[in-house]
């Protein structure tokens, strides 16, 4: 006896269940860089779970980081229509449940192209302003720092970066679950076993991706 066929939700007028989605936004001019290696590790780890992954490589997509008049916020009008490019990027970002930013730390901040992406895309009326907030559940910032952890903590550069990204950007856009992970000594200064040193970067990247997903998917399952 044949088992009954399950009805297609679409045939019943129901929406198909939405797949969990992660976006990985990264910035580095070289695809053979350590940053790119960390990105590939994150994307690979995310892919193991079967979720949908949107990788946004700002350099290869030739993202224009310059904010021009079309994308300048109108503080009196949160409904201002921005350029098609910005609206498309904003739609991609807001479709994600979790966003991973991967980048080198330059001048104790973001690379210019990534800062320009935030300026143009995470814009007034789209991610903040007019009572609107980002639809993203959580953000993970993975920064590759050339100097040692001691160098950063001695001068409070780590706290400066964490406050700027977690509070000044994520929190301002309504994302309370935001975390900065700095991978120190990307230049490998004084390292005796370089392969082991950089393997730890990849392992840490896997852990960050895995933990972020485990927590989020676990919370969603508890609500169903």
PDB file of C-alpha atoms in Angstrom:
ATOM      1  CA  UNK A   1       0.000   0.000   0.000  1.00  0.00           C
ATOM      2  CA  UNK A   2       1.418   3.334  -1.029  1.00  0.00           C
ATOM      3  CA  UNK A   3       1.934   5.923   1.648  1.00  0.00           C
ATOM      4  CA  UNK A   4      -0.109   9.088   1.183  1.00  0.00           C
ATOM      5  CA  UNK A   5       1.683  11.871  -0.637  1.00  0.00           C
ATOM      6  CA  UNK A   6       2.224  15.004   1.400  1.00  0.00           C
ATOM      7  CA  UNK A   7       0.503  17.995  -0.184  1.00  0.00           C
ATOM      8  CA  UNK A   8       2.675  20.747  -1.596  1.00  0.00           C
ATOM      9  CA  UNK A   9       2.288  23.821   0.679  1.00  0.00           C
ATOM     10  CA  UNK A  10       2.153  26.025  -2.421  1.00  0.00           C
ATOM     11  CA  UNK A  11      -0.818  24.055  -3.808  1.00  0.00           C
ATOM     12  CA  UNK A  12      -2.700  24.847  -0.603  1.00  0.00           C
ATOM     13  CA  UNK A  13      -2.013  28.527  -0.938  1.00  0.00           C
ATOM     14  CA  UNK A  14       0.593  28.432   1.815  1.00  0.00           C
ATOM     15  CA  UNK A  15       4.058  29.951   1.678  1.00  0.00           C
ATOM     16  CA  UNK A  16       6.982  27.555   1.525  1.00  0.00           C
ATOM     17  CA  UNK A  17       9.124  27.706   4.697  1.00  0.00           C
ATOM     18  CA  UNK A  18      11.917  30.260   4.353  1.00  0.00           C
ATOM     19  CA  UNK A  19      15.456  28.931   4.510  1.00  0.00           C
ATOM     20  CA  UNK A  20      17.771  30.347   7.128  1.00  0.00           C
ATOM     21  CA  UNK A  21      20.129  32.779   5.441  1.00  0.00           C
ATOM     22  CA  UNK A  22      23.616  34.053   6.254  1.00  0.00           C
ATOM     23  CA  UNK A  23      25.485  36.825   4.493  1.00  0.00           C
ATOM     24  CA  UNK A  24      29.277  37.061   4.454  1.00  0.00           C
ATOM     25  CA  UNK A  25      30.541  40.537   3.544  1.00  0.00           C
ATOM     26  CA  UNK A  26      34.275  40.862   3.127  1.00  0.00           C
ATOM     27  CA  UNK A  27      36.910  43.318   2.008  1.00  0.00           C
ATOM     28  CA  UNK A  28      40.436  42.676   0.786  1.00  0.00           C
ATOM     29  CA  UNK A  29      42.070  43.566  -2.535  1.00  0.00           C
ATOM     30  CA  UNK A  30      43.667  40.104  -2.931  1.00  0.00           C
ATOM     31  CA  UNK A  31      41.929  36.757  -3.233  1.00  0.00           C
ATOM     32  CA  UNK A  32      45.091  34.983  -2.018  1.00  0.00           C
ATOM     33  CA  UNK A  33      45.172  36.968   1.235  1.00  0.00           C
ATOM     34  CA  UNK A  34      44.787  35.598   4.748  1.00  0.00           C
ATOM     35  CA  UNK A  35      41.488  37.475   4.936  1.00  0.00           C
ATOM     36  CA  UNK A  36      40.255  35.574   1.870  1.00  0.00           C
ATOM     37  CA  UNK A  37      41.335  32.298   3.464  1.00  0.00           C
ATOM     38  CA  UNK A  38      39.319  33.104   6.580  1.00  0.00           C
ATOM     39  CA  UNK A  39      36.322  33.996   4.398  1.00  0.00           C
ATOM     40  CA  UNK A  40      36.511  30.666   2.574  1.00  0.00           C
ATOM     41  CA  UNK A  41      36.651  28.903   5.933  1.00  0.00           C
ATOM     42  CA  UNK A  42      33.569  30.728   7.200  1.00  0.00           C
ATOM     43  CA  UNK A  43      31.607  30.097   3.991  1.00  0.00           C
ATOM     44  CA  UNK A  44      32.612  26.432   4.021  1.00  0.00           C
ATOM     45  CA  UNK A  45      31.535  26.000   7.648  1.00  0.00           C
ATOM     46  CA  UNK A  46      28.207  27.706   6.993  1.00  0.00           C
ATOM     47  CA  UNK A  47      27.652  25.549   3.935  1.00  0.00           C
ATOM     48  CA  UNK A  48      27.973  22.366   5.986  1.00  0.00           C
ATOM     49  CA  UNK A  49      24.681  23.208   7.706  1.00  0.00           C
ATOM     50  CA  UNK A  50      22.741  23.455   4.454  1.00  0.00           C
ATOM     51  CA  UNK A  51      21.661  27.043   5.014  1.00  0.00           C
ATOM     52  CA  UNK A  52      21.617  29.643   2.255  1.00  0.00           C
ATOM     53  CA  UNK A  53      24.853  31.677   2.101  1.00  0.00           C
ATOM     54  CA  UNK A  54      25.207  34.997   0.292  1.00  0.00           C
ATOM     55  CA  UNK A  55      28.881  35.916  -0.135  1.00  0.00           C
ATOM     56  CA  UNK A  56      29.472  39.582  -0.910  1.00  0.00           C
ATOM     57  CA  UNK A  57      33.046  40.263  -2.048  1.00  0.00           C
ATOM     58  CA  UNK A  58      33.160  44.055  -2.196  1.00  0.00           C
ATOM     59  CA  UNK A  59      36.350  44.259  -4.259  1.00  0.00           C
ATOM     60  CA  UNK A  60      35.389  41.668  -6.890  1.00  0.00           C
ATOM     61  CA  UNK A  61      31.906  43.192  -7.159  1.00  0.00           C
ATOM     62  CA  UNK A  62      33.659  46.543  -7.677  1.00  0.00           C
ATOM     63  CA  UNK A  63      31.534  48.216  -5.053  1.00  0.00           C
ATOM     64  CA  UNK A  64      31.728  52.007  -5.244  1.00  0.00           C
ATOM     65  CA  UNK A  65      32.444  53.210  -1.708  1.00  0.00           C
ATOM     66  CA  UNK A  66      31.869  56.887  -2.525  1.00  0.00           C
ATOM     67  CA  UNK A  67      28.586  58.266  -1.211  1.00  0.00           C
ATOM     68  CA  UNK A  68      27.171  60.624  -3.810  1.00  0.00           C
ATOM     69  CA  UNK A  69      24.088  62.847  -3.868  1.00  0.00           C
ATOM     70  CA  UNK A  70      21.685  60.065  -4.869  1.00  0.00           C
ATOM     71  CA  UNK A  71      22.505  58.142  -1.700  1.00  0.00           C
ATOM     72  CA  UNK A  72      22.910  61.059   0.699  1.00  0.00           C
ATOM     73  CA  UNK A  73      20.401  60.693   3.560  1.00  0.00           C
ATOM     74  CA  UNK A  74      17.455  63.072   3.722  1.00  0.00           C
ATOM     75  CA  UNK A  75      17.038  63.363   7.477  1.00  0.00           C
ATOM     76  CA  UNK A  76      13.491  64.667   7.074  1.00  0.00           C
ATOM     77  CA  UNK A  77      12.412  61.831   4.782  1.00  0.00           C
ATOM     78  CA  UNK A  78      13.110  58.204   5.770  1.00  0.00           C
ATOM     79  CA  UNK A  79      11.263  57.116   2.602  1.00  0.00           C
ATOM     80  CA  UNK A  80      13.775  58.734   0.270  1.00  0.00           C
ATOM     81  CA  UNK A  81      14.385  56.453  -2.732  1.00  0.00           C
ATOM     82  CA  UNK A  82      18.083  55.686  -3.026  1.00  0.00           C
ATOM     83  CA  UNK A  83      19.962  54.450  -6.079  1.00  0.00           C
ATOM     84  CA  UNK A  84      18.989  51.044  -7.471  1.00  0.00           C
ATOM     85  CA  UNK A  85      22.400  49.704  -6.494  1.00  0.00           C
ATOM     86  CA  UNK A  86      21.939  50.680  -2.843  1.00  0.00           C
ATOM     87  CA  UNK A  87      18.388  49.339  -2.712  1.00  0.00           C
ATOM     88  CA  UNK A  88      19.528  46.006  -4.138  1.00  0.00           C
ATOM     89  CA  UNK A  89      22.393  45.697  -1.639  1.00  0.00           C
ATOM     90  CA  UNK A  90      20.101  46.687   1.230  1.00  0.00           C
ATOM     91  CA  UNK A  91      17.606  44.013   0.209  1.00  0.00           C
ATOM     92  CA  UNK A  92      20.374  41.397   0.221  1.00  0.00           C
ATOM     93  CA  UNK A  93      21.533  42.449   3.677  1.00  0.00           C
ATOM     94  CA  UNK A  94      18.079  42.595   5.244  1.00  0.00           C
ATOM     95  CA  UNK A  95      17.257  39.158   3.842  1.00  0.00           C
ATOM     96  CA  UNK A  96      19.957  37.669   6.093  1.00  0.00           C
ATOM     97  CA  UNK A  97      19.341  36.295   9.563  1.00  0.00           C
ATOM     98  CA  UNK A  98      23.000  36.651  10.474  1.00  0.00           C
ATOM     99  CA  UNK A  99      25.724  38.750   8.835  1.00  0.00           C
ATOM    100  CA  UNK A 100      29.444  38.056   9.053  1.00  0.00           C
ATOM    101  CA  UNK A 101      31.855  40.876   8.215  1.00  0.00           C
ATOM    102  CA  UNK A 102      35.430  39.721   7.523  1.00  0.00           C
ATOM    103  CA  UNK A 103      38.157  42.307   7.009  1.00  0.00           C
ATOM    104  CA  UNK A 104      41.691  43.394   7.876  1.00  0.00           C
ATOM    105  CA  UNK A 105      42.070  46.022  10.591  1.00  0.00           C
ATOM    106  CA  UNK A 106      43.505  49.097   8.905  1.00  0.00           C
ATOM    107  CA  UNK A 107      44.263  52.148  11.054  1.00  0.00           C
ATOM    108  CA  UNK A 108      42.342  50.439  13.870  1.00  0.00           C
ATOM    109  CA  UNK A 109      39.141  50.548  11.856  1.00  0.00           C
ATOM    110  CA  UNK A 110      37.439  49.152   8.758  1.00  0.00           C
ATOM    111  CA  UNK A 111      38.912  49.271   5.246  1.00  0.00           C
ATOM    112  CA  UNK A 112      37.566  52.246   3.302  1.00  0.00           C
ATOM    113  CA  UNK A 113      35.527  50.098   0.925  1.00  0.00           C
ATOM    114  CA  UNK A 114      33.722  48.420   3.836  1.00  0.00           C
ATOM    115  CA  UNK A 115      33.142  51.731   5.611  1.00  0.00           C
ATOM    116  CA  UNK A 116      31.712  53.056   2.336  1.00  0.00           C
ATOM    117  CA  UNK A 117      29.429  50.032   2.128  1.00  0.00           C
ATOM    118  CA  UNK A 118      28.055  50.811   5.593  1.00  0.00           C
ATOM    119  CA  UNK A 119      27.698  54.508   4.698  1.00  0.00           C
ATOM    120  CA  UNK A 120      25.763  53.879   1.496  1.00  0.00           C
ATOM    121  CA  UNK A 121      23.819  50.676   2.150  1.00  0.00           C
ATOM    122  CA  UNK A 122      23.058  50.715   5.871  1.00  0.00           C
ATOM    123  CA  UNK A 123      21.367  54.004   5.234  1.00  0.00           C
ATOM    124  CA  UNK A 124      18.785  56.234   6.896  1.00  0.00           C
ATOM    125  CA  UNK A 125      15.287  54.835   6.440  1.00  0.00           C
ATOM    126  CA  UNK A 126      16.641  51.401   5.524  1.00  0.00           C
ATOM    127  CA  UNK A 127      18.475  50.284   8.664  1.00  0.00           C
ATOM    128  CA  UNK A 128      17.756  53.141  11.066  1.00  0.00           C
ATOM    129  CA  UNK A 129      15.647  56.294  11.235  1.00  0.00           C
ATOM    130  CA  UNK A 130      11.901  56.735  10.995  1.00  0.00           C
ATOM    131  CA  UNK A 131      11.398  54.012  13.580  1.00  0.00           C
ATOM    132  CA  UNK A 132      13.046  51.427  11.320  1.00  0.00           C
ATOM    133  CA  UNK A 133      15.682  48.912  12.274  1.00  0.00           C
ATOM    134  CA  UNK A 134      17.699  46.221  10.532  1.00  0.00           C
ATOM    135  CA  UNK A 135      15.893  42.905  10.138  1.00  0.00           C
ATOM    136  CA  UNK A 136      19.114  41.034  10.895  1.00  0.00           C
ATOM    137  CA  UNK A 137      19.177  38.938  14.070  1.00  0.00           C
ATOM    138  CA  UNK A 138      22.901  39.027  14.746  1.00  0.00           C
ATOM    139  CA  UNK A 139      26.223  40.295  13.425  1.00  0.00           C
ATOM    140  CA  UNK A 140      29.689  38.821  13.751  1.00  0.00           C
ATOM    141  CA  UNK A 141      32.675  41.033  12.925  1.00  0.00           C
ATOM    142  CA  UNK A 142      35.902  39.110  12.212  1.00  0.00           C
ATOM    143  CA  UNK A 143      38.868  41.453  12.016  1.00  0.00           C
ATOM    144  CA  UNK A 144      42.414  40.386  11.177  1.00  0.00           C
ATOM    145  CA  UNK A 145      44.872  42.477  13.163  1.00  0.00           C
ATOM    146  CA  UNK A 146      48.502  42.735  12.155  1.00  0.00           C
ATOM    147  CA  UNK A 147      49.730  43.472  15.678  1.00  0.00           C
ATOM    148  CA  UNK A 148      49.629  41.301  18.797  1.00  0.00           C
ATOM    149  CA  UNK A 149      46.813  41.161  21.315  1.00  0.00           C
ATOM    150  CA  UNK A 150      49.089  42.813  23.886  1.00  0.00           C
ATOM    151  CA  UNK A 151      49.649  45.737  21.528  1.00  0.00           C
ATOM    152  CA  UNK A 152      45.906  46.261  21.146  1.00  0.00           C
ATOM    153  CA  UNK A 153      44.889  45.830  24.780  1.00  0.00           C
ATOM    154  CA  UNK A 154      47.691  48.054  26.096  1.00  0.00           C
ATOM    155  CA  UNK A 155      46.249  50.982  24.139  1.00  0.00           C
ATOM    156  CA  UNK A 156      42.578  49.948  24.368  1.00  0.00           C
ATOM    157  CA  UNK A 157      42.366  49.664  20.593  1.00  0.00           C
ATOM    158  CA  UNK A 158      40.343  46.473  21.029  1.00  0.00           C
ATOM    159  CA  UNK A 159      37.755  48.307  23.141  1.00  0.00           C
ATOM    160  CA  UNK A 160      37.648  51.180  20.663  1.00  0.00           C
ATOM    161  CA  UNK A 161      36.889  48.821  17.760  1.00  0.00           C
ATOM    162  CA  UNK A 162      34.366  46.792  19.746  1.00  0.00           C
ATOM    163  CA  UNK A 163      32.462  49.884  20.867  1.00  0.00           C
ATOM    164  CA  UNK A 164      32.421  51.378  17.385  1.00  0.00           C
ATOM    165  CA  UNK A 165      31.144  48.220  15.661  1.00  0.00           C
ATOM    166  CA  UNK A 166      28.890  46.737  18.350  1.00  0.00           C
ATOM    167  CA  UNK A 167      27.342  49.972  19.604  1.00  0.00           C
ATOM    168  CA  UNK A 168      27.986  52.635  16.985  1.00  0.00           C
ATOM    169  CA  UNK A 169      26.863  50.533  14.010  1.00  0.00           C
ATOM    170  CA  UNK A 170      25.073  47.303  15.001  1.00  0.00           C
ATOM    171  CA  UNK A 171      23.327  48.663  18.089  1.00  0.00           C
ATOM    172  CA  UNK A 172      22.391  51.908  16.354  1.00  0.00           C
ATOM    173  CA  UNK A 173      20.667  49.801  13.683  1.00  0.00           C
ATOM    174  CA  UNK A 174      18.804  47.740  16.276  1.00  0.00           C
ATOM    175  CA  UNK A 175      20.978  44.618  16.257  1.00  0.00           C
ATOM    176  CA  UNK A 176      21.750  43.898  19.901  1.00  0.00           C
ATOM    177  CA  UNK A 177      23.473  40.553  19.281  1.00  0.00           C
ATOM    178  CA  UNK A 178      26.749  41.789  17.825  1.00  0.00           C
ATOM    179  CA  UNK A 179      30.245  40.519  18.578  1.00  0.00           C
ATOM    180  CA  UNK A 180      33.732  41.481  17.440  1.00  0.00           C
ATOM    181  CA  UNK A 181      36.413  38.796  17.175  1.00  0.00           C
ATOM    182  CA  UNK A 182      39.936  40.007  16.472  1.00  0.00           C
ATOM    183  CA  UNK A 183      42.438  37.507  15.079  1.00  0.00           C
ATOM    184  CA  UNK A 184      45.764  38.876  16.225  1.00  0.00           C
ATOM    185  CA  UNK A 185      49.265  38.850  14.706  1.00  0.00           C
ATOM    186  CA  UNK A 186      48.116  38.295  11.139  1.00  0.00           C
ATOM    187  CA  UNK A 187      51.629  39.233  10.033  1.00  0.00           C
ATOM    188  CA  UNK A 188      53.069  36.300  11.967  1.00  0.00           C
ATOM    189  CA  UNK A 189      55.726  38.361  13.735  1.00  0.00           C
ATOM    190  CA  UNK A 190      57.913  36.182  15.951  1.00  0.00           C
ATOM    191  CA  UNK A 191      55.924  33.033  15.142  1.00  0.00           C
ATOM    192  CA  UNK A 192      57.969  29.839  15.077  1.00  0.00           C
ATOM    193  CA  UNK A 193      55.402  27.564  13.464  1.00  0.00           C
ATOM    194  CA  UNK A 194      53.613  29.652  10.823  1.00  0.00           C
ATOM    195  CA  UNK A 195      51.367  26.859   9.446  1.00  0.00           C
ATOM    196  CA  UNK A 196      50.083  26.124  12.943  1.00  0.00           C
ATOM    197  CA  UNK A 197      49.622  29.830  13.680  1.00  0.00           C
ATOM    198  CA  UNK A 198      47.460  30.379  10.600  1.00  0.00           C
ATOM    199  CA  UNK A 199      45.628  27.088  11.040  1.00  0.00           C
ATOM    200  CA  UNK A 200      44.411  28.509  14.335  1.00  0.00           C
ATOM    201  CA  UNK A 201      42.938  31.471  12.441  1.00  0.00           C
ATOM    202  CA  UNK A 202      40.874  29.053  10.379  1.00  0.00           C
ATOM    203  CA  UNK A 203      39.826  27.024  13.384  1.00  0.00           C
ATOM    204  CA  UNK A 204      38.729  30.163  15.193  1.00  0.00           C
ATOM    205  CA  UNK A 205      36.766  31.254  12.111  1.00  0.00           C
ATOM    206  CA  UNK A 206      34.985  27.885  12.037  1.00  0.00           C
ATOM    207  CA  UNK A 207      34.166  28.206  15.706  1.00  0.00           C
ATOM    208  CA  UNK A 208      32.727  31.710  15.249  1.00  0.00           C
ATOM    209  CA  UNK A 209      30.527  30.594  12.357  1.00  0.00           C
ATOM    210  CA  UNK A 210      29.438  27.377  14.046  1.00  0.00           C
ATOM    211  CA  UNK A 211      28.609  29.035  17.373  1.00  0.00           C
ATOM    212  CA  UNK A 212      26.632  31.860  15.754  1.00  0.00           C
ATOM    213  CA  UNK A 213      24.525  29.369  13.819  1.00  0.00           C
ATOM    214  CA  UNK A 214      24.063  26.928  16.696  1.00  0.00           C
ATOM    215  CA  UNK A 215      22.742  29.699  18.918  1.00  0.00           C
ATOM    216  CA  UNK A 216      20.444  31.192  16.270  1.00  0.00           C
ATOM    217  CA  UNK A 217      19.048  27.941  14.913  1.00  0.00           C
ATOM    218  CA  UNK A 218      18.574  26.687  18.467  1.00  0.00           C
ATOM    219  CA  UNK A 219      16.565  29.810  19.337  1.00  0.00           C
ATOM    220  CA  UNK A 220      14.403  29.397  16.234  1.00  0.00           C
ATOM    221  CA  UNK A 221      13.738  25.737  17.022  1.00  0.00           C
ATOM    222  CA  UNK A 222      12.679  26.652  20.574  1.00  0.00           C
ATOM    223  CA  UNK A 223      10.117  29.078  19.171  1.00  0.00           C
ATOM    224  CA  UNK A 224       8.500  26.534  16.816  1.00  0.00           C
TER     225      UNK A 224
END
